[in-house]
CSV table of C-alpha atoms in Angstrom, one decimal:
chain,number,residue,atom,x,y,z
A,66,MET,CA,175.5,32.0,40.6
A,67,ALA,CA,178.7,29.8,40.8
A,68,GLN,CA,179.0,30.2,44.5
A,69,PHE,CA,175.3,29.3,45.0
A,70,LEU,CA,175.7,26.1,42.9
A,71,ARG,CA,178.8,25.1,44.8
A,72,ASP,CA,177.1,25.6,48.1
A,73,ARG,CA,174.0,23.6,47.2
A,74,ARG,CA,176.1,20.8,45.6
A,75,GLY,CA,177.9,20.5,48.9
A,76,ARG,CA,174.7,20.0,50.8
A,77,ILE,CA,173.4,17.0,48.7
A,78,SER,CA,174.8,13.6,49.6
A,79,PRO,CA,174.8,10.7,47.1
A,80,THR,CA,172.2,8.8,49.1
A,81,ASP,CA,169.9,11.9,48.8
A,82,VAL,CA,169.7,11.3,45.1
A,83,GLY,CA,169.7,7.6,45.0
A,84,LEU,CA,173.5,7.1,44.3
A,85,PRO,CA,175.7,4.7,46.3
A,86,SER,CA,177.8,6.4,48.9
A,87,GLY,CA,180.9,4.5,47.8
A,88,LEU,CA,183.6,2.8,49.8
A,89,SER,CA,186.1,5.6,49.8
A,90,THR,CA,185.9,8.7,52.0
A,91,ARG,CA,185.1,11.9,50.1
A,92,ARG,CA,187.5,14.7,50.6
A,93,THR,CA,184.7,17.2,50.5
A,94,PRO,CA,181.0,16.7,51.4
A,95,GLY,CA,178.2,16.6,48.9
A,96,LEU,CA,178.0,15.5,45.3
A,97,ARG,CA,180.9,15.4,42.9
A,98,ARG,CA,180.7,17.6,39.9
A,99,GLU,CA,180.4,14.7,37.6
A,100,GLU,CA,177.6,13.2,39.6
A,101,LEU,CA,175.6,16.4,39.5
A,102,ALA,CA,176.2,16.8,35.8
A,103,ALA,CA,175.0,13.2,35.2
A,104,LEU,CA,171.9,13.8,37.2
A,105,ALA,CA,171.1,17.0,35.4
A,106,GLY,CA,171.9,15.5,31.9
A,107,VAL,CA,174.7,17.9,31.0
A,108,SER,CA,178.3,17.3,30.2
A,109,VAL,CA,180.8,17.5,33.0
A,110,ASP,CA,182.9,20.1,31.2
A,111,TYR,CA,179.8,22.3,30.7
A,112,TYR,CA,178.8,22.1,34.3
A,113,ILE,CA,182.4,22.8,35.4
A,114,ARG,CA,182.3,26.0,33.3
A,115,ILE,CA,179.1,27.1,35.0
A,116,GLU,CA,180.4,26.4,38.5
A,117,GLN,CA,183.7,28.2,37.7
A,118,GLY,CA,181.9,31.2,36.4
A,119,ARG,CA,183.1,30.8,32.8
A,120,GLU,CA,179.7,29.9,31.4
A,121,LYS,CA,177.5,33.0,32.1
A,122,ALA,CA,174.4,32.2,30.1
A,123,PRO,CA,173.1,28.7,30.8
A,124,SER,CA,169.6,28.1,29.5
A,125,ASP,CA,166.5,27.9,31.7
A,126,ALA,CA,166.2,24.2,30.8
A,127,VAL,CA,169.7,23.5,32.1
A,128,LEU,CA,169.1,25.6,35.3
A,129,GLY,CA,165.8,23.8,35.8
A,130,ALA,CA,167.6,20.4,35.5
A,131,LEU,CA,170.2,21.5,38.0
A,132,ALA,CA,167.5,22.8,40.4
A,133,LYS,CA,165.8,19.5,40.2
A,134,ALA,CA,169.0,17.5,40.8
A,135,LEU,CA,169.9,19.7,43.7
A,136,HIS,CA,166.4,19.5,45.3
A,137,LEU,CA,166.1,23.3,45.3
A,138,THR,CA,162.9,24.8,46.7
A,139,PRO,CA,160.8,26.9,44.4
A,140,ASP,CA,162.2,30.1,46.1
A,141,GLU,CA,165.8,28.8,45.5
A,142,HIS,CA,165.0,27.9,41.9
A,143,THR,CA,163.7,31.4,41.3
A,144,HIS,CA,166.8,32.9,43.0
A,145,LEU,CA,169.0,30.8,40.7
A,146,LEU,CA,167.2,32.1,37.6
A,147,GLY,CA,167.7,35.6,38.8
A,148,LEU,CA,171.4,35.1,39.5
A,149,ALA,CA,171.7,33.7,36.0
A,150,ASP,CA,170.1,36.8,34.6
A,151,GLN,CA,172.5,39.0,36.4
A,152,ALA,CA,175.5,36.9,35.2
A,153,ALA,CA,174.3,37.1,31.6
A,154,GLY,CA,173.5,40.8,31.8
A,155,ARG,CA,169.9,40.1,31.0
A,156,THR,CA,167.0,42.2,32.2
A,157,ALA,CA,165.8,41.0,35.5
A,158,ARG,CA,162.7,38.9,35.5
A,159,ARG,CA,161.2,40.9,38.3
A,160,PRO,CA,160.7,44.7,38.1
A,161,PRO,CA,163.2,46.9,39.9
A,162,ALA,CA,162.4,48.1,43.4
A,163,ASP,CA,159.8,50.8,43.5
A,164,PRO,CA,161.4,53.9,45.2
A,165,ARG,CA,158.1,55.5,46.1
A,166,PRO,CA,157.7,56.7,49.7
A,167,VAL,CA,155.2,55.2,52.1
A,168,THR,CA,151.8,56.5,51.2
A,169,PRO,CA,149.6,58.5,53.6
A,170,GLY,CA,147.1,55.5,53.5
A,171,VAL,CA,149.8,53.2,54.8
A,172,HIS,CA,150.7,55.6,57.5
A,173,LEU,CA,147.0,55.7,58.5
A,174,LEU,CA,146.9,51.9,58.5
A,175,LEU,CA,149.9,51.7,60.9
A,176,GLU,CA,148.0,54.0,63.3
A,177,SER,CA,144.8,51.9,63.0
A,178,LEU,CA,146.6,48.7,63.8
A,179,ARG,CA,147.7,49.9,67.3
A,180,PRO,CA,148.3,48.3,69.8
A,181,SER,CA,149.7,45.7,67.4
A,182,PRO,CA,153.3,46.6,66.5
A,183,ALA,CA,153.5,47.3,62.7
A,184,TYR,CA,156.2,48.7,60.5
A,185,VAL,CA,157.1,49.0,56.8
A,186,LEU,CA,160.3,47.7,55.3
A,187,ASP,CA,161.9,48.0,51.9
A,188,GLU,CA,163.6,45.1,50.1
A,189,ILE,CA,166.8,45.2,52.2
A,190,ASN,CA,164.9,45.7,55.5
A,191,ASP,CA,165.4,49.4,55.9
A,192,LEU,CA,162.7,50.7,58.2
A,193,LEU,CA,160.5,53.2,56.2
A,194,ALA,CA,157.7,53.8,58.7
A,195,ALA,CA,156.6,52.4,62.0
A,196,ASN,CA,153.9,52.9,64.7
A,197,PRO,CA,155.1,53.6,68.2
A,198,GLU,CA,154.5,50.0,69.4
A,199,ALA,CA,156.9,48.7,66.7
A,200,LEU,CA,159.7,50.9,67.9
A,201,ALA,CA,158.9,50.0,71.5
A,202,LEU,CA,159.1,46.3,70.6
A,203,MET,CA,162.7,46.8,69.4
A,204,PRO,CA,164.4,48.8,72.1
A,205,GLY,CA,167.2,51.0,70.9
A,206,LEU,CA,166.3,51.0,67.3
A,207,ASP,CA,164.9,54.5,67.5
A,208,ASP,CA,168.2,55.7,69.0
A,209,TRP,CA,169.7,55.4,65.5
A,210,PRO,CA,169.0,58.1,62.9
A,211,PRO,CA,166.2,57.2,60.5
A,212,GLY,CA,168.7,56.4,57.7
A,213,ARG,CA,170.4,53.7,59.8
A,214,ARG,CA,167.3,51.9,61.0
A,215,ASN,CA,167.4,48.5,59.4
A,216,THR,CA,166.1,45.4,61.1
A,217,ILE,CA,169.0,43.2,59.9
A,218,ARG,CA,171.6,45.7,61.0
A,219,TYR,CA,169.7,45.8,64.4
A,220,THR,CA,169.7,42.0,64.7
A,221,PHE,CA,173.4,41.7,64.2
A,222,LEU,CA,174.9,44.9,65.5
A,223,HIS,CA,172.6,46.2,68.3
A,224,PRO,CA,173.5,44.6,71.6
A,225,THR,CA,169.9,44.6,72.8
A,226,ALA,CA,168.9,42.2,69.9
A,227,ARG,CA,170.9,39.4,71.4
A,228,THR,CA,168.6,39.2,74.5
A,229,LEU,CA,165.5,40.6,72.8
A,230,PHE,CA,165.0,37.6,70.4
A,231,ALA,CA,164.7,34.5,72.5
A,232,ASP,CA,165.8,32.4,69.6
A,233,TRP,CA,168.3,34.8,68.1
A,234,ASN,CA,169.9,32.2,65.8
A,235,ARG,CA,166.6,31.5,64.1
A,236,VAL,CA,165.8,35.2,63.7
A,237,ALA,CA,169.2,35.9,62.3
A,238,ALA,CA,169.2,33.0,59.8
A,239,ASN,CA,165.7,33.9,58.6
A,240,SER,CA,166.6,37.5,58.1
A,241,LEU,CA,169.5,36.7,55.8
A,242,ALA,CA,167.5,34.1,53.9
A,243,GLN,CA,165.1,37.0,53.2
A,244,LEU,CA,167.9,39.4,52.3
A,245,ARG,CA,169.1,37.0,49.6
A,246,THR,CA,166.0,37.6,47.7
A,247,ALA,CA,166.9,41.3,47.5
A,248,GLN,CA,170.0,40.5,45.4
A,249,LEU,CA,167.7,40.4,42.4
A,250,THR,CA,165.9,43.7,42.9
A,251,ALA,CA,168.4,45.8,44.8
A,252,PRO,CA,171.9,44.2,44.1
A,253,ASP,CA,174.0,47.3,44.9
A,254,ARG,CA,172.2,48.2,48.1
A,255,THR,CA,172.3,44.6,49.2
A,256,ALA,CA,176.0,44.3,48.5
A,257,ALA,CA,176.7,47.5,50.5
A,258,LEU,CA,174.7,46.3,53.5
A,259,VAL,CA,176.4,42.9,53.4
A,260,ALA,CA,179.8,44.5,53.2
A,261,GLU,CA,179.1,46.7,56.2
A,262,ILE,CA,177.7,44.1,58.5
A,263,SER,CA,180.3,41.5,57.5
A,264,GLU,CA,183.1,43.8,58.7
A,265,ALA,CA,181.6,43.8,62.2
A,266,SER,CA,180.0,40.4,62.5
A,267,ALA,CA,181.7,37.0,61.8
A,268,GLU,CA,178.4,35.3,62.5
A,269,PHE,CA,176.8,37.4,59.7
A,270,THR,CA,179.5,36.3,57.3
A,271,THR,CA,179.0,32.6,58.2
A,272,LEU,CA,175.3,32.7,57.8
A,273,TRP,CA,175.5,34.7,54.5
A,274,GLN,CA,177.8,32.1,53.0
A,275,ARG,CA,175.0,29.5,53.5
A,276,HIS,CA,173.2,31.0,50.5
A,277,GLU,CA,169.8,30.3,52.1
A,278,VAL,CA,166.9,31.9,50.1
A,279,ARG,CA,163.5,32.3,51.7
A,280,PRO,CA,161.1,35.2,51.4
A,281,LYS,CA,159.5,36.5,54.7
A,282,ARG,CA,156.2,34.8,55.3
A,283,ALA,CA,153.8,34.5,58.3
A,284,GLY,CA,155.1,33.0,61.4
A,285,SER,CA,155.8,33.7,65.1
A,286,THR,CA,158.6,35.3,67.1
A,287,ASP,CA,159.6,34.7,70.7
A,288,PHE,CA,160.7,37.9,72.5
A,289,GLN,CA,162.3,38.4,75.9
A,290,HIS,CA,161.4,42.0,76.2
A,291,PRO,CA,162.7,44.2,79.0
A,292,VAL,CA,159.2,45.7,79.6
A,293,ILE,CA,156.6,43.1,78.7
A,294,GLY,CA,158.8,40.0,79.5
A,295,ARG,CA,158.7,36.7,77.6
A,296,VAL,CA,156.0,36.7,74.9
A,297,THR,CA,155.4,34.9,71.6
A,298,LEU,CA,153.7,37.0,68.9
A,299,ALA,CA,152.3,35.9,65.6
A,300,ASN,CA,153.4,37.9,62.6
A,301,GLU,CA,152.1,38.6,59.2
A,302,ALA,CA,154.1,39.9,56.2
A,303,LEU,CA,151.9,41.9,53.8
A,304,GLY,CA,153.2,43.0,50.4
A,305,LEU,CA,152.3,46.6,49.5
A,306,VAL,CA,151.5,47.9,46.0
A,307,GLY,CA,154.7,48.4,44.0
A,308,GLY,CA,156.5,45.3,45.2
A,309,SER,CA,159.4,46.8,47.0
A,310,GLN,CA,157.7,47.5,50.3
A,311,ARG,CA,156.1,45.1,52.8
A,312,MET,CA,154.4,45.6,56.1
A,313,LEU,CA,155.1,43.4,59.1
A,314,VAL,CA,152.4,43.2,61.8
A,315,TYR,CA,152.8,41.5,65.2
A,316,GLN,CA,149.6,40.5,66.8
A,317,ALA,CA,147.8,38.5,69.5
A,318,ALA,CA,144.2,37.5,70.0
A,319,PRO,CA,142.2,39.8,72.4
A,320,GLY,CA,141.8,38.4,75.9
A,321,THR,CA,145.1,36.5,75.8
A,322,PRO,CA,148.2,37.3,78.0
A,323,GLU,CA,150.0,38.2,74.8
A,324,HIS,CA,147.4,40.9,73.9
A,325,ASP,CA,147.6,42.3,77.4
A,326,ALA,CA,151.4,42.5,76.9
A,327,LEU,CA,150.8,44.5,73.7
A,328,VAL,CA,148.5,46.9,75.6
A,329,LEU,CA,151.3,47.4,78.1
A,330,LEU,CA,153.8,47.9,75.3
A,331,ALA,CA,151.5,50.6,73.8
A,332,MET,CA,151.7,52.5,77.1
A,333,THR,CA,155.5,52.7,76.6
A,334,GLY,CA,155.3,53.7,72.9
A,335,SER,CA,153.3,56.9,72.9
A,336,GLY,CA,153.2,59.2,70.0
A,337,ALA,CA,152.4,59.1,66.3
A,338,PRO,CA,153.8,56.7,63.7
A,339,GLN,CA,157.3,57.5,62.7
A,340,THR,CA,159.1,57.6,59.3
């Protein structure tokens, strides 16, 4: 919580909140602690205790005032409340991750979506199930044993990912913004994954320290695929019953070059859905 607040304070300039920038050069970017405390209506000493990790149970009202002063998004505000619950040892506001396996109905759905690549992820992006096209879309992922298949691990540690994602920087940043949300539902597993990838990737560490928070939503991804070439695919993220699993589906309208590319991809991804 303290790290998150320090990071967000450093991103807000005085002019962003209607304060004069001043004549002197600031030693560090962002708002000063006393400026943020004034904007949030709390004492400077109290805010310093929060930011230093000595105050572990600030009220929701104080956190709401800080969120407003820091211009946090709704997702970031929710994340801050969750971090505060962890710091105070309170019960999480969201239920813990559901460990249930992927249901037969979901496996059937993966098959029915072909040739659209589709796969099921848990809260930290471990791959739980996928149709053949999904594995063909990410070359090399199925070379790893099932327990190692994780799309964030793939993005940062698999050499193919660097050229597969035409805008690798955007994909990498978005994946970590989504992973931040898992700190509230799977803190131990998130910490283990972060520790592992941080040892191998300085870029991961730099992006993780930004404290971006953004759940995965619908969008599009640009691929430079070794088989189907350059293609932009729309994607949908569908939450499954239980809350800890979500399905990602890449798709294109029939009759378009992108859909033709998916048909070609299907020819390379024969077989049944995998777990």
